[in-house]
Coordinates of C-alpha atoms and ligand atoms in Angstrom, one line a residue:
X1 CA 30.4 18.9 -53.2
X2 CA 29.9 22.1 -54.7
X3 CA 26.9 24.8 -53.6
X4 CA 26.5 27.4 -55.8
X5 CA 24.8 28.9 -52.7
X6 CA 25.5 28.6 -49.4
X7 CA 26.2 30.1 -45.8
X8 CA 28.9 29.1 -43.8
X9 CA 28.4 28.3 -39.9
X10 CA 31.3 28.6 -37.9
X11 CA 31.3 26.6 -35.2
X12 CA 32.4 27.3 -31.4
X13 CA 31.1 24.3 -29.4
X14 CA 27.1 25.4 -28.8
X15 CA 24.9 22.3 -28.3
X16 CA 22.7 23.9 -30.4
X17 CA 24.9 25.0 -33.7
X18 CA 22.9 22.2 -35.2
X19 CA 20.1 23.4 -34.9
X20 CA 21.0 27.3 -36.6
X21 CA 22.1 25.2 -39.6
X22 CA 18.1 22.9 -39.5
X23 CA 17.2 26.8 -39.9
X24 CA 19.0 27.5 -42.8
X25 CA 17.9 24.8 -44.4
X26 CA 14.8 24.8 -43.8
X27 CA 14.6 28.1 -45.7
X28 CA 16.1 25.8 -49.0
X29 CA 19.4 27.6 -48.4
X30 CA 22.1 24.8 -48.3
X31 CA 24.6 25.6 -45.4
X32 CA 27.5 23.9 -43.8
X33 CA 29.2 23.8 -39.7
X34 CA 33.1 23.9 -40.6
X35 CA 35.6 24.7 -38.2
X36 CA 35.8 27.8 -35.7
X37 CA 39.3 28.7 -36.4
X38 CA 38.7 27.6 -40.6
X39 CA 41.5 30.3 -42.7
X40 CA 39.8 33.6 -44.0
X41 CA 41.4 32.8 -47.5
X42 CA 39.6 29.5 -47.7
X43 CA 36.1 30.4 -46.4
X44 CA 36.9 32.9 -49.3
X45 CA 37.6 30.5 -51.9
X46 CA 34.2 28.5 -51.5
X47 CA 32.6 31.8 -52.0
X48 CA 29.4 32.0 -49.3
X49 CA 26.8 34.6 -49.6
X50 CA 26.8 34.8 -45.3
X51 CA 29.0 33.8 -42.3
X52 CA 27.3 33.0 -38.8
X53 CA 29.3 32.7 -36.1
X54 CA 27.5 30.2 -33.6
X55 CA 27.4 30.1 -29.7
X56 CA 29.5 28.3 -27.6
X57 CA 30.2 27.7 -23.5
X58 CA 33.8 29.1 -23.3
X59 CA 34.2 32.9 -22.2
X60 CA 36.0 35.1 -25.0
X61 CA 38.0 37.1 -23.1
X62 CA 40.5 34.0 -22.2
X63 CA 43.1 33.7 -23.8
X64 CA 42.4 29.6 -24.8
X65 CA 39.2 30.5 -25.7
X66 CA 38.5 29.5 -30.0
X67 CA 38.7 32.7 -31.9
X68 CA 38.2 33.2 -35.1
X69 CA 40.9 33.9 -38.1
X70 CA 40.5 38.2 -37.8
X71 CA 40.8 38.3 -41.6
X72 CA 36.9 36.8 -42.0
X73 CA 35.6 40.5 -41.1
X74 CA 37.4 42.2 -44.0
X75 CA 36.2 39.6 -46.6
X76 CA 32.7 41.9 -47.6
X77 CA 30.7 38.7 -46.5
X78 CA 27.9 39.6 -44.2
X79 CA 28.5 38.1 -40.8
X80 CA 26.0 37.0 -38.1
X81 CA 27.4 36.5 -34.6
X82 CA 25.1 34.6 -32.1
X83 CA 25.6 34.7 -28.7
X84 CA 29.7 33.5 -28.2
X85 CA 29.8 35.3 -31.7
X86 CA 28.2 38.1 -31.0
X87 CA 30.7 38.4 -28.2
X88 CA 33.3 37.0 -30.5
X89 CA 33.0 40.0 -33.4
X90 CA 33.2 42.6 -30.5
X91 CA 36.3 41.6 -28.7
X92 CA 38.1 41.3 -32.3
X93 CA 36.8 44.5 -33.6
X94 CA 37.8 47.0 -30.8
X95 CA 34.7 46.3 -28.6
X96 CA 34.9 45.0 -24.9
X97 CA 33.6 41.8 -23.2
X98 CA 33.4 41.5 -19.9
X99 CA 31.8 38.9 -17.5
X100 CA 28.1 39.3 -16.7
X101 CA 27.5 40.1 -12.9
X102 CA 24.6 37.5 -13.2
X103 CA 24.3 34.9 -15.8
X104 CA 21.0 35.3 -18.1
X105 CA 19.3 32.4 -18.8
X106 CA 15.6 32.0 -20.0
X107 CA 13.3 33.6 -21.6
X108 CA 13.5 37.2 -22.2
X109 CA 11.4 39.6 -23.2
X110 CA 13.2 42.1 -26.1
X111 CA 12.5 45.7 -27.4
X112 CA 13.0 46.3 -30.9
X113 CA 14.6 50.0 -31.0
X114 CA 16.3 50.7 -34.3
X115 CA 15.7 49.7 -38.0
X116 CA 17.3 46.3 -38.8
X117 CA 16.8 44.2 -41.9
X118 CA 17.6 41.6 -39.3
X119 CA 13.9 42.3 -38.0
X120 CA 11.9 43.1 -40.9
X121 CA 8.3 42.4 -40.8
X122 CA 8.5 41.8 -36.8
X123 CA 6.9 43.1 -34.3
X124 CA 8.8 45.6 -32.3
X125 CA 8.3 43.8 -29.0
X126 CA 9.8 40.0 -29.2
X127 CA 10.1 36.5 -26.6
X128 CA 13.8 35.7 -27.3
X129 CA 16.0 32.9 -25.5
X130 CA 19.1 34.2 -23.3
X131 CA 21.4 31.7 -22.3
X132 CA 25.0 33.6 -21.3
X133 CA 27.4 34.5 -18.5
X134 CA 29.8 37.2 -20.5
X135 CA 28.0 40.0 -22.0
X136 CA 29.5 42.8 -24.6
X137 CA 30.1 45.8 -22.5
X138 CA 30.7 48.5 -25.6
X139 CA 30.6 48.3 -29.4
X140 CA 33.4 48.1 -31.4
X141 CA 33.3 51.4 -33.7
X142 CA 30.5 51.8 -36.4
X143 CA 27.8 49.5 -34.2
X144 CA 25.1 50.6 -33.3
X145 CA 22.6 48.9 -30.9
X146 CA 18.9 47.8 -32.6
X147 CA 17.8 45.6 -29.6
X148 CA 17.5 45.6 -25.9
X149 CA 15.8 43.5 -23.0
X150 CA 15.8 44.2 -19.1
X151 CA 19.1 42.5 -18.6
X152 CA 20.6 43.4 -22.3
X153 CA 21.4 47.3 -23.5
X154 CA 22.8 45.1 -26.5
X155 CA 20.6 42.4 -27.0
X156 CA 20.9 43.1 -31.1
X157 CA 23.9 45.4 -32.9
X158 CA 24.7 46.2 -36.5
X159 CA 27.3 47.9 -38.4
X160 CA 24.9 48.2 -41.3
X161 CA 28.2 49.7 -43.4
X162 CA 29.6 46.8 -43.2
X163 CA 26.9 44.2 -42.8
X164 CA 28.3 42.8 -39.3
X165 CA 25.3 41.9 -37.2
X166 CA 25.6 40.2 -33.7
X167 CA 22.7 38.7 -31.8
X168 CA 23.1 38.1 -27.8
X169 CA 19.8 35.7 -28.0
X170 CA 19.2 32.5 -29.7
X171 CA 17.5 32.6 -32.8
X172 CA 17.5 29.1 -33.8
X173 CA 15.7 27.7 -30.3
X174 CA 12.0 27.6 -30.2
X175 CA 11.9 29.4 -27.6
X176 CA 12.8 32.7 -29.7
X177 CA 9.4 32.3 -32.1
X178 CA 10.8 34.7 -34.5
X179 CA 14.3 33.4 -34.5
X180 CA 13.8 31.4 -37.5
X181 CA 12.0 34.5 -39.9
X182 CA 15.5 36.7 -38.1
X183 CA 18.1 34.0 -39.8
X184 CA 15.5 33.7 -42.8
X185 CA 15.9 37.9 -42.8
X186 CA 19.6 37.1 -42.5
X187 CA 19.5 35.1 -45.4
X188 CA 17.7 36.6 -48.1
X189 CA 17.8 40.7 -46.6
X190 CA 21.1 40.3 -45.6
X191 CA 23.1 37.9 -48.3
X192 CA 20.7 37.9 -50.7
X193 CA 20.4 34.4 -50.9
X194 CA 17.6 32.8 -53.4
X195 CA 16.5 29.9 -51.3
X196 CA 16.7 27.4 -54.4
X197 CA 18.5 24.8 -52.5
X198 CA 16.2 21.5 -53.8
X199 CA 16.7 17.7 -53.1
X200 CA 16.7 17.0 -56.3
X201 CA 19.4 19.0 -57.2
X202 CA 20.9 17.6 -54.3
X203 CA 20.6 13.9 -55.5
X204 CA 22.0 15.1 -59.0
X205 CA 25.3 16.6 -57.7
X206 CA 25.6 14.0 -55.1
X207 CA 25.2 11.2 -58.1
X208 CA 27.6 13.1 -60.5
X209 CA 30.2 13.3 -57.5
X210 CA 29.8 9.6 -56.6
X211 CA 30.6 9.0 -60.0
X212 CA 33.4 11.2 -60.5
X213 CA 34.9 9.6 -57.4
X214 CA 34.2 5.9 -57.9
X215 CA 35.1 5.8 -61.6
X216 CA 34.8 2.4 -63.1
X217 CA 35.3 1.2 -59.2
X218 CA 32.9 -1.2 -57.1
X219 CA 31.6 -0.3 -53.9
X220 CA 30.4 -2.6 -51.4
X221 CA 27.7 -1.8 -49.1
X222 CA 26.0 -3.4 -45.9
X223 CA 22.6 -3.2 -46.0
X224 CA 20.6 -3.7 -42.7
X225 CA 17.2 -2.5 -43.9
X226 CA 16.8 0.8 -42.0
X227 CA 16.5 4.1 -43.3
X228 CA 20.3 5.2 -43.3
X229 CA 21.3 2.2 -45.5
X230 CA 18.6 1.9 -47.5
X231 CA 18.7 5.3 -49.1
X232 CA 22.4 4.8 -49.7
X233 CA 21.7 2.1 -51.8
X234 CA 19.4 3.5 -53.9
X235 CA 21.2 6.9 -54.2
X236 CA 24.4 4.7 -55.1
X237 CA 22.3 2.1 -57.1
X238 CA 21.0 5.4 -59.5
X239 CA 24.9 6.4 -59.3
X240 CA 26.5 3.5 -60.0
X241 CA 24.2 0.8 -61.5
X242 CA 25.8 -2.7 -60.9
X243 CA 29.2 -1.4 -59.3
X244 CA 26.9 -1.8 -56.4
X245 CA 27.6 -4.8 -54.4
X246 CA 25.4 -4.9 -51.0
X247 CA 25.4 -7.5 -48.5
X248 CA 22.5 -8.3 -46.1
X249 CA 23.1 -10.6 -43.1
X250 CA 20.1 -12.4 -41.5
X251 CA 21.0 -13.0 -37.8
X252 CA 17.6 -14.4 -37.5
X253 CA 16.6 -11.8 -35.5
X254 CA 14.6 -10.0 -37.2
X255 CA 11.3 -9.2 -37.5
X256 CA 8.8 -11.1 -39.2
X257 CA 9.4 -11.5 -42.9
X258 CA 11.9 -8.9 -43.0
X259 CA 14.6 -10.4 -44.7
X260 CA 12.1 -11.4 -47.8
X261 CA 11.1 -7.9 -47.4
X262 CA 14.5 -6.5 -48.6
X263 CA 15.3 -9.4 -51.1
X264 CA 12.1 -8.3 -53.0
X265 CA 12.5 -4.5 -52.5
X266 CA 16.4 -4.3 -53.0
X267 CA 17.2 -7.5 -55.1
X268 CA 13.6 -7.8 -57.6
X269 CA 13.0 -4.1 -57.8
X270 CA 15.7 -2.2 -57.7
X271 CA 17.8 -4.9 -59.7
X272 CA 20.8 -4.4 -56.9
X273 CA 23.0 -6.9 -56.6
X274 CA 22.4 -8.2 -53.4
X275 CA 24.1 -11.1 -51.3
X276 CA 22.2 -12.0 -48.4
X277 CA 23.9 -14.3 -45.6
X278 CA 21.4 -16.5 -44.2
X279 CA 22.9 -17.3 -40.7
X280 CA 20.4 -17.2 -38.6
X281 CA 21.3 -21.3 -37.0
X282 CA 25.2 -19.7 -36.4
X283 CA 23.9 -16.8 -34.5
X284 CA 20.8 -18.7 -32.3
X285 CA 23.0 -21.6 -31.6
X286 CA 25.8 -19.3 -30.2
X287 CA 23.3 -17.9 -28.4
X288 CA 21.7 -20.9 -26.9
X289 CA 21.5 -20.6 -23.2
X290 CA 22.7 -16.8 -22.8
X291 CA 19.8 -14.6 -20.9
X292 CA 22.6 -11.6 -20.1
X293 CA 22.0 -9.1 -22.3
X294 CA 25.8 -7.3 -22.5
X295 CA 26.8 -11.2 -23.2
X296 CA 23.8 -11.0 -25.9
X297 CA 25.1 -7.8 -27.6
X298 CA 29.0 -9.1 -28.0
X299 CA 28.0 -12.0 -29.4
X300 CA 25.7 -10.4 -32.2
X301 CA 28.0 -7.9 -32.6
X302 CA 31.7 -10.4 -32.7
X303 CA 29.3 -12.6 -35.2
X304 CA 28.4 -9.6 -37.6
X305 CA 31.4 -8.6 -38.4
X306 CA 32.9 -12.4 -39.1
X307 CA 30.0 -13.3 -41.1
X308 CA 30.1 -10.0 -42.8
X309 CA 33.6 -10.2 -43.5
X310 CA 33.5 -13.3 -44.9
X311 CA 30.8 -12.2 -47.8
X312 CA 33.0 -9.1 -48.5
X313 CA 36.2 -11.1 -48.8
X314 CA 34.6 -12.6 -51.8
X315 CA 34.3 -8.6 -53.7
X316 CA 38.0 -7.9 -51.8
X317 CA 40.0 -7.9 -55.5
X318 CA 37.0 -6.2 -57.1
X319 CA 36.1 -3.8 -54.4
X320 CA 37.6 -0.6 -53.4
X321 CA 35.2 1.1 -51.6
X322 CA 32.9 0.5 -48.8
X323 CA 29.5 2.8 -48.6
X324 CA 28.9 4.0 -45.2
X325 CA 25.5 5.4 -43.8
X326 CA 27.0 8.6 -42.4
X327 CA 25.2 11.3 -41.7
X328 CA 25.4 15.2 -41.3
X329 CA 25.1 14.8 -36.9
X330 CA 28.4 12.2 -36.6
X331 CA 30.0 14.9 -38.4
X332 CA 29.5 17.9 -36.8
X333 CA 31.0 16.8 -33.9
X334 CA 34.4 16.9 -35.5
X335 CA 34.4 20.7 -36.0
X336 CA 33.7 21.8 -32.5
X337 CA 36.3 22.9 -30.9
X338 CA 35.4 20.9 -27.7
X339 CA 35.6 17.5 -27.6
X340 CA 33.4 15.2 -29.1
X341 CA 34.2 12.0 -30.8
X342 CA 35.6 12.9 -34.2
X343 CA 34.4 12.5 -37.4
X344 CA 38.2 11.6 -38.3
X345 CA 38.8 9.0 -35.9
X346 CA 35.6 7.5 -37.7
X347 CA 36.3 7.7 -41.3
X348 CA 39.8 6.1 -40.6
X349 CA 38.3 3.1 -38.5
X350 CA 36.7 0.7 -41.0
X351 CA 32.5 0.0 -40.7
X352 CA 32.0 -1.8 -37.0
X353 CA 35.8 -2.9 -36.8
X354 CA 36.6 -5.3 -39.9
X355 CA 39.8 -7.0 -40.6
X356 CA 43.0 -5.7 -41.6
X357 CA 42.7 -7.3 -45.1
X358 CA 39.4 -5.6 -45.3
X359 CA 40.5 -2.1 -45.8
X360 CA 38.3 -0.2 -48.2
X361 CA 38.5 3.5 -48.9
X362 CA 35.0 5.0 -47.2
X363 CA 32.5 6.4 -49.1
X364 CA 29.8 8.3 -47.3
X365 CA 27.3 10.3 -49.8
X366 CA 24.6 11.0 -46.8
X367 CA 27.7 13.0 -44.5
X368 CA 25.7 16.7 -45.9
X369 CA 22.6 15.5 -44.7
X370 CA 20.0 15.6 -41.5
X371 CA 18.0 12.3 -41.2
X372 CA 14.7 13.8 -42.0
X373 CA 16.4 15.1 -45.3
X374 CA 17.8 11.7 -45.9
X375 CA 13.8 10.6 -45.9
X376 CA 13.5 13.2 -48.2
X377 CA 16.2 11.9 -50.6
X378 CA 14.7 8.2 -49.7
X379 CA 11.2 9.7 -50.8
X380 CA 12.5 11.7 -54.5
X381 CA 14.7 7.9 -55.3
X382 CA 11.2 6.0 -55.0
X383 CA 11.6 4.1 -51.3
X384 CA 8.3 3.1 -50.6
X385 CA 7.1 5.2 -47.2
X386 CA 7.5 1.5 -44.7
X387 CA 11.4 1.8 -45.4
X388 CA 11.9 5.4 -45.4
X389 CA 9.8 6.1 -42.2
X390 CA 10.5 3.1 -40.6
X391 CA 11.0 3.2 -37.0
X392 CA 14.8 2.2 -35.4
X393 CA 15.6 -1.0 -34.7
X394 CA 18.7 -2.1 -33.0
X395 CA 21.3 -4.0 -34.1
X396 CA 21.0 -7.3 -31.7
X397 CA 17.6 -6.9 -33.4
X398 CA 14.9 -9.4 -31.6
X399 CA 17.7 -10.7 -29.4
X400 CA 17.0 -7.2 -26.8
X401 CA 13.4 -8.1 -26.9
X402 CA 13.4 -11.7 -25.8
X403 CA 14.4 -11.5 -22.0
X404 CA 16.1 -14.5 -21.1
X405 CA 16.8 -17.3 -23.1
X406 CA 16.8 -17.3 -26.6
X407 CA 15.0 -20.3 -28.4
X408 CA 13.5 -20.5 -32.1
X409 CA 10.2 -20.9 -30.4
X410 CA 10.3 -18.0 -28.4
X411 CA 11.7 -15.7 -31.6
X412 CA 8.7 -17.2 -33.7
X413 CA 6.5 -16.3 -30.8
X414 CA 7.7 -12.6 -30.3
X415 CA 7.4 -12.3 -34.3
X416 CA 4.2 -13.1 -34.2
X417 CA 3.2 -10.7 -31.3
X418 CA 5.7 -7.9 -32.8
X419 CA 3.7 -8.0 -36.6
X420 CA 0.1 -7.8 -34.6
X421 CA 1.7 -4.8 -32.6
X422 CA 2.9 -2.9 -35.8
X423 CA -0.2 -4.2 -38.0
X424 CA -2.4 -2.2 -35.5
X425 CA -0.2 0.8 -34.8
X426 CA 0.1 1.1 -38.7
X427 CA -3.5 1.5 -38.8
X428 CA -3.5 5.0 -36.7
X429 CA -4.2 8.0 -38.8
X430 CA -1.1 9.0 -36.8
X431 CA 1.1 6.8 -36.2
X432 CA 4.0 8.7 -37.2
X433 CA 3.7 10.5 -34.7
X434 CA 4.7 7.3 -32.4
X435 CA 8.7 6.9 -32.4
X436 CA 9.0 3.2 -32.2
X437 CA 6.3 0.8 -31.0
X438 CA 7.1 -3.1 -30.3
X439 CA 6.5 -6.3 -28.4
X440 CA 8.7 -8.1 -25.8
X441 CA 8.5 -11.4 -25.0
X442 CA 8.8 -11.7 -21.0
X443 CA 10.5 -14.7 -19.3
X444 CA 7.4 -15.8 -17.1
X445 CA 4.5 -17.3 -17.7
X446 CA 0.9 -17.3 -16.3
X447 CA -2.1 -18.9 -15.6
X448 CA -5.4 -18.1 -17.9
X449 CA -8.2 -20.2 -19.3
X450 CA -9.3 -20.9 -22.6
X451 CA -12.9 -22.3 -23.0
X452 CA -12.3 -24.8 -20.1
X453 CA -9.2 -25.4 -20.0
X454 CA -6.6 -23.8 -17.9
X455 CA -3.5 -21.9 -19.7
X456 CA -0.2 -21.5 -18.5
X457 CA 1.5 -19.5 -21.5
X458 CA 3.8 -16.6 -22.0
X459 CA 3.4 -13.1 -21.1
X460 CA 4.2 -10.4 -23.7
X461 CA 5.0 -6.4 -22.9
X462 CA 4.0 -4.1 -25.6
X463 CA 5.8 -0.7 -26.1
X464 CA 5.1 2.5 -27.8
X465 CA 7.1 6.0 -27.3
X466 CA 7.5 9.1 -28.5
X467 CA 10.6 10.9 -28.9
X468 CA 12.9 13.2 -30.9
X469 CA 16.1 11.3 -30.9
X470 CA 15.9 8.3 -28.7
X471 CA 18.0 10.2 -25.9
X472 CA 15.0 10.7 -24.0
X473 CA 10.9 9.5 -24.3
X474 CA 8.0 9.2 -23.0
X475 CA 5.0 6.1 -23.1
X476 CA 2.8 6.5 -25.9
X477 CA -0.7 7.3 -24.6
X478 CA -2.0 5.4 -27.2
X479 CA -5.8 4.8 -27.8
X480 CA -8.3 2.1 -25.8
X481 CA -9.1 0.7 -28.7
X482 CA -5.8 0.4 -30.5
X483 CA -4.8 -1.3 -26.8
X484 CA -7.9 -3.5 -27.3
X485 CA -7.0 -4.6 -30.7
X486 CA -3.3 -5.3 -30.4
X487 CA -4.6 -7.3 -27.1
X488 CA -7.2 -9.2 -28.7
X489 CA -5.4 -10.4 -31.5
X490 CA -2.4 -11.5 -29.9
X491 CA -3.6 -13.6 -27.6
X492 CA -5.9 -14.9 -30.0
X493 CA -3.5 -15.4 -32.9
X494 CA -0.7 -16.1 -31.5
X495 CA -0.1 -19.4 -29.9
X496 CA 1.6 -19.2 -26.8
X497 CA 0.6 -16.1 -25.4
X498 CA -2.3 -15.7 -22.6
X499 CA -1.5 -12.1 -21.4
X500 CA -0.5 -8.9 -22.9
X501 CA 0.7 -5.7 -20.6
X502 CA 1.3 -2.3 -22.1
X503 CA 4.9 -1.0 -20.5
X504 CA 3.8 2.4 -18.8
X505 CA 7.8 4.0 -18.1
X506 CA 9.3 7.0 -19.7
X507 CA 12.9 7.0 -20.2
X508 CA 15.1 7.9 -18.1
X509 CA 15.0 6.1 -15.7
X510 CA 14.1 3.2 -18.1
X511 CA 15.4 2.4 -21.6
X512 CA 13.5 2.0 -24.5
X513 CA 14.5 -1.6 -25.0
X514 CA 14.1 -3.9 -22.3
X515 CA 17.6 -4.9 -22.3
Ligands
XMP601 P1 17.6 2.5 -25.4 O1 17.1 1.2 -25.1 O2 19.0 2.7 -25.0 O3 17.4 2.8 -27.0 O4 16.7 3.6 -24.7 C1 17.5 4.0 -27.6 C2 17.4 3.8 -29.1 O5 18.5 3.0 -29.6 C3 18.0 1.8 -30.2 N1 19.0 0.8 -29.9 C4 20.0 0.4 -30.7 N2 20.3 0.7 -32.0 N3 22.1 -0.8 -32.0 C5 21.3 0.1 -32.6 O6 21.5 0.3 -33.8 C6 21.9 -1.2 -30.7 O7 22.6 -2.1 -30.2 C7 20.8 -0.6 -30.1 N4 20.3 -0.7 -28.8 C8 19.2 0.2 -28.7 C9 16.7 1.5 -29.6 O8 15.9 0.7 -30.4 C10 16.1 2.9 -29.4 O9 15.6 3.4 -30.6

């Protein structure tokens, strides 16, 4: 798609590259990670108002390490080295690199000593986040040095001439509090950006390129109900109108309700065309009698694609491309120069392995985009807030949740528990702020009483975490009384149930789902 304004991020393998491009955005300039080693002529061609060079683990000095195409620094396009591209613009402009004696890692404290427009409106003595081995032992000609810590002569340089600045600190971590008003400085002091990067512009050029590129096509989507999917069908639904074909497969694992849920949000509001595959029996009978959870997860997954396949055989003459819930993070990945899985391989591998005769062209208008901008986009097409801040839920859906055997009963039990969970979570001022919250239905039972009579009834587990990303997280501490409630009302409501634990582990060493 086409940005009238933009900065390019070059990218050289830093786990945190992402996170220099969240900061550009953030300031409503639109921004892009290509690759390191991307030709002069065509960074040229697409025209950016500023070039940062990120950081990366390799050491620039060897002779394997990713450079950059020499050619960028004559362009007249301000460039910002961090860290590896700090290092990076010295080595190619006459400057020397060598490796540190110690490696700097940490927090740092930095003196401000020269006028930058890199720093202006800062204070002159700054926290900043070091994390390097190599360090730049002399300028290349017409640098000058603006910032220094203990460990650092060069902690900040300029060629002001020229508008080359280098940084040997992280800007875009937290830990450097002013990092993000430096790249914001870069931005608007430096390239003389505007900052009128909108989503709804972004929607509007993503729907007129959609429709340039479909044409008088179909597109088939699979629509599972979370956030990813959901906004591409209603970004693709405004695009497209009824060359949208989505299909919806019910394993009868999900949560209470849910599939209505989408049939009225998707089907009766929207007006999509929506074909939903009720095969909930096929799914629960293959199931019957399978407690190991790896067994659990092929099964779900073999039967997905089959039943999937078999609803998009019936668009396969009409169809030629299948929508995919890509985003901007499974891209990235592709442009670093060190490993990762790539982008590529993805694209060229059809959605979750379908057939040979299944071979659609991949459409993938979310691939710009961070997932809290997706919400964004989710929010400006009209998804109600439930779907576009709805919490993860994994494929095998109930089936992770249910330890042991698999029954109808016990999947209308944990439903019941699961809806009492969210019902009462949902009623936190904050609850937002907890990353995913369930119940699990455990494979024991145990004694209680009930006016007089003795129970023996099924024990659930509730679980609430917060996290960033699902790598890591940590037990909700939620409140006494939201405990109280959720207790109270599932052992009252739901038949079945005499005893409800809350699931105190942080993960690792556990996982967020039980199996
Ligand atoms: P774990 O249990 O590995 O879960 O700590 C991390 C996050 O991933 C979700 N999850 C899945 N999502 N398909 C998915 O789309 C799956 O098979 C799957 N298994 C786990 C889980 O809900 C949590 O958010």
């Amino acid at each position: 798609m086409k940005h009238t304004e933009w900065i390019a991020i070059l990218d050289y393998g830093s786990q945190v590259t992402q996170l220099i491009a969240r900061r550009i955005r953030e300031q409503k300039v639109y921004c892009e990670i290509i690759r390191f080693d991307t030709p002069a002529e065509e960074i040229a061609k697409r025209a950016p108002k500023g070039i940062i060079l990120s950081g990366g683990p390799c050491s620039v000095p060897d002779d394997d390490s990713p450079k950059c195409d020499p050619a960028l620094f004559d362009l007249d396009i301000p460039i910002l080295g961090i860290c590896y591209g700090m290092q990076l613009t010295a080595h190619t402009l006459g400057g020397a690199v060598e490796p540190g004696l110690k490696r700097e890692y940490g927090k740092a404290t930095m003196q401000i000593t020269g006028e930058s427009p890199l720093f202006q409106g800062l204070e002159k003595e700054l926290q900043v986040w070091m994390s390097h081995g190599d360090k730049v032992e002399a300028m290349p000609e017409g640098f000058e040095a603006v910032a220094e810590s203990d460990n650092c002569p060069f902690a900040a340089i300029q060629n002001l001439d020229r508008n080359l600045f280098g940084l040997q600190f992280h800007p875009e971590v937290v830990h450097t509090p002013q990092g993000a008003a430096m790249l914001g400085n870069f931005a608007f002091n430096i390239c003389d950006c505007s900052g009128d990067w909108k989503m709804s512009q972004f929607i509007e050029e993503n729907i007129a390129a959609i429709r340039a590129k479909v044409g008088d096509d179909h597109v088939l989507l699979g629509l599972s109900g979370g956030v990813d999917s959901s906004v591409v069908a209603a970004l693709l639904h405004k695009a497209l109108g009824d060359q949208l074909h989505c299909v919806y497969v019910d394993n009868g694992l999900m949560r209470y309700k849910e599939t209505e849920e989408i049939e009225k949000l998707f089907g009766d509001a929207f007006g999509i065309d929506l074909t939903v595959a009720r095969d909930g029996d096929l799914f629960i009978n293959k199931l019957a009698g399978v407690s190991d959870p790896e067994k659990k997860r092929k099964i779900i997954g073999g039967l997905f694609i089959d039943v999937f396949a078999d609803k998009a055989r019936l668009f396969a003459g009409k169809v030629k491309y299948l929508a995919q819930g890509t985003l901007y993070p499974d891209v990235i990945e592709s442009v670093s120069p060190i490993g990762g899985p790539s982008a590529t391989i993805k694209s060229h591998h059809n959605v979750g392995g379908l057939p040979e005769d299944l071979q659609f062209d991949l459409i993938e208008p979310l691939r710009e985009l961070f997932k809290d901008e997706v919400r964004e986009v989710g929010r400006e097409l009209g998804l109600p807030s439930y779907v576009v801040d709805r919490q993860p839920f994994p494929g095998p859906g109930l089936a992770v949740r249910i330890i042991g055997d698999i029954t109808p009963e016990r999947i209308e039990v944990l439903q019941q528990a699961d809806l009492r969970v969210r019902e009462e979570i949902m009623k936190m001022e904050n609850h937002l702020d907890v990353w995913q919250y369930f119940a699990v239905l455990l494979p024991i039972q145990t004694v209680g009483v009930m006016g007089d009579d003795r129970t023996y009834e099924n024990v659930v587990a509730v679980r609430a975490v917060e996290s960033r990303d699902g790598m890591t997280a940590d037990w909700y501490k939620l409140p006494y009384d939201v405990m109280d409630s959720i207790s109270n009302r599932i052992i009252n409501e739901v038949k079945g149930v005499n005893r409800v634990c809350y699931d105190i582990s942080s993960k690792p060493p556990s996982t967020i789902e039980w199996e």
